[in-house]
Amino acid sequence: MTFRGFIAADIPPTPDLGSFAADLRAASAALKVVAIHQVHLTLKFLGDIEEGLVPDVVGVIREACTGIAPMAVRVRGTGAFPSLSRMNVVWVGVDGAEPLGRIAAALEAALEPLGFPPERRPWKAHVTLARVKGRQDLDRVRRLLESHAMDEFGVHRIDSVHLKKSVLTPQGAQYSIVESVRLVSE
């Protein structure tokens, strides 16, 4: 049996982030906005994973998290990948996530022998808020992103990294935690 999986740190919703997500939802029907209670910072997208590999993947996560203490991250700024003129993904930025970048790099290296290909693009700390499903009616979205480009959406403590399952539904992806690895201070 397989499931669609990824490794992530959760970003708790804040009123400001919720308000911004609602503004995005109202700005264009071309956006598929993530449910605010499901926002997260992806460290590694796995794609289809065999359930039998879960213990090995969790072992890799534990190893990657060794020596990384809980941290505070600041959710700040807005943008789009690959650019505002050619939006595929709408994101908010994350400052102070360098330790998570070290975890992401360790995951890339250690998961490749298990059959998970490395990401072609460098890892960038961000929280995906919406995916663009069309090219029409994006001017309001661009203006919204530009007007919130420097906004702060909260400071959060990251103390766990999760292996998550993603189930695609007509209402959008539903995420659940398969297993968690706690970050510990040494």
mmCIF file of C-alpha atoms in Angstrom, residues 54-135:
data_model
loop_
_atom_site.group_PDB
_atom_site.id
_atom_site.type_symbol
_atom_site.label_atom_id
_atom_site.label_comp_id
_atom_site.label_asym_id
_atom_site.label_seq_id
_atom_site.Cartn_x
_atom_site.Cartn_y
_atom_site.Cartn_z
ATOM 1 C CA VAL A 54 7.785 4.436 6.933
ATOM 2 C CA PRO A 55 10.190 3.137 9.658
ATOM 3 C CA ASP A 56 13.196 3.817 7.397
ATOM 4 C CA VAL A 57 11.946 7.304 6.499
ATOM 5 C CA VAL A 58 11.271 8.113 10.173
ATOM 6 C CA GLY A 59 14.798 6.903 10.999
ATOM 7 C CA VAL A 60 16.177 9.304 8.377
ATOM 8 C CA ILE A 61 14.097 12.144 9.867
ATOM 9 C CA ARG A 62 15.425 11.346 13.373
ATOM 10 C CA GLU A 63 19.002 11.382 12.100
ATOM 11 C CA ALA A 64 18.465 14.644 10.178
ATOM 12 C CA CYS A 65 17.013 16.287 13.319
ATOM 13 C CA THR A 66 19.872 15.205 15.607
ATOM 14 C CA GLY A 67 21.501 18.246 17.180
ATOM 15 C CA ILE A 68 18.777 20.656 16.027
ATOM 16 C CA ALA A 69 17.072 22.434 18.917
ATOM 17 C CA PRO A 70 13.539 23.845 18.861
ATOM 18 C CA MET A 71 13.512 27.288 17.254
ATOM 19 C CA ALA A 72 11.400 30.359 16.703
ATOM 20 C CA VAL A 73 10.630 31.325 13.104
ATOM 21 C CA ARG A 74 9.071 34.538 11.855
ATOM 22 C CA VAL A 75 6.451 34.254 9.089
ATOM 23 C CA ARG A 76 6.961 37.410 7.059
ATOM 24 C CA GLY A 77 6.613 38.702 3.513
ATOM 25 C CA THR A 78 4.713 37.430 0.490
ATOM 26 C CA GLY A 79 5.546 36.363 -3.024
ATOM 27 C CA ALA A 80 4.974 33.844 -5.797
ATOM 28 C CA PHE A 81 6.971 31.127 -7.535
ATOM 29 C CA PRO A 82 8.452 31.362 -10.051
ATOM 30 C CA SER A 83 7.614 35.112 -10.118
ATOM 31 C CA LEU A 84 4.741 37.578 -9.720
ATOM 32 C CA SER A 85 4.376 37.760 -13.493
ATOM 33 C CA ARG A 86 4.181 33.940 -13.867
ATOM 34 C CA MET A 87 2.564 32.699 -10.656
ATOM 35 C CA ASN A 88 2.236 28.981 -9.934
ATOM 36 C CA VAL A 89 2.451 29.109 -6.129
ATOM 37 C CA VAL A 90 1.600 31.939 -3.718
ATOM 38 C CA TRP A 91 3.703 31.887 -0.540
ATOM 39 C CA VAL A 92 4.579 33.668 2.678
ATOM 40 C CA GLY A 93 8.220 33.758 3.721
ATOM 41 C CA VAL A 94 9.846 32.300 6.818
ATOM 42 C CA ASP A 95 12.801 33.983 8.566
ATOM 43 C CA GLY A 96 15.045 32.168 11.044
ATOM 44 C CA ALA A 97 14.585 28.764 9.407
ATOM 45 C CA GLU A 98 18.280 28.057 8.744
ATOM 46 C CA PRO A 99 18.242 25.000 11.080
ATOM 47 C CA LEU A 100 15.303 23.647 9.074
ATOM 48 C CA GLY A 101 17.387 24.187 5.940
ATOM 49 C CA ARG A 102 20.076 21.940 7.460
ATOM 50 C CA ILE A 103 17.411 19.297 8.142
ATOM 51 C CA ALA A 104 16.129 19.617 4.551
ATOM 52 C CA ALA A 105 19.667 19.159 3.148
ATOM 53 C CA ALA A 106 20.260 16.088 5.332
ATOM 54 C CA LEU A 107 16.910 14.626 4.237
ATOM 55 C CA GLU A 108 17.764 15.123 0.544
ATOM 56 C CA ALA A 109 21.042 13.231 0.899
ATOM 57 C CA ALA A 110 19.756 10.405 3.108
ATOM 58 C CA LEU A 111 16.456 9.759 1.304
ATOM 59 C CA GLU A 112 17.924 9.347 -2.179
ATOM 60 C CA PRO A 113 19.210 5.784 -1.455
ATOM 61 C CA LEU A 114 15.636 4.909 -0.366
ATOM 62 C CA GLY A 115 14.381 5.828 -3.841
ATOM 63 C CA PHE A 116 13.309 9.450 -3.330
ATOM 64 C CA PRO A 117 14.918 11.602 -6.032
ATOM 65 C CA PRO A 118 16.597 14.832 -4.922
ATOM 66 C CA GLU A 119 14.827 18.118 -5.542
ATOM 67 C CA ARG A 120 16.195 19.974 -8.568
ATOM 68 C CA ARG A 121 15.713 23.419 -7.036
ATOM 69 C CA PRO A 122 17.448 24.689 -3.898
ATOM 70 C CA TRP A 123 15.331 24.573 -0.738
ATOM 71 C CA LYS A 124 13.730 27.902 0.230
ATOM 72 C CA ALA A 125 11.909 28.424 3.515
ATOM 73 C CA HIS A 126 8.312 29.293 2.651
ATOM 74 C CA VAL A 127 4.735 28.398 3.446
ATOM 75 C CA THR A 128 2.531 27.673 0.431
ATOM 76 C CA LEU A 129 -0.776 29.512 0.819
ATOM 77 C CA ALA A 130 -2.256 28.896 -2.627
ATOM 78 C CA ARG A 131 -1.707 27.196 -5.954
ATOM 79 C CA VAL A 132 -2.610 28.991 -9.151
ATOM 80 C CA LYS A 133 -5.056 26.952 -11.252
ATOM 81 C CA GLY A 134 -5.540 29.395 -14.104
ATOM 82 C CA ARG A 135 -4.064 32.488 -15.689
#
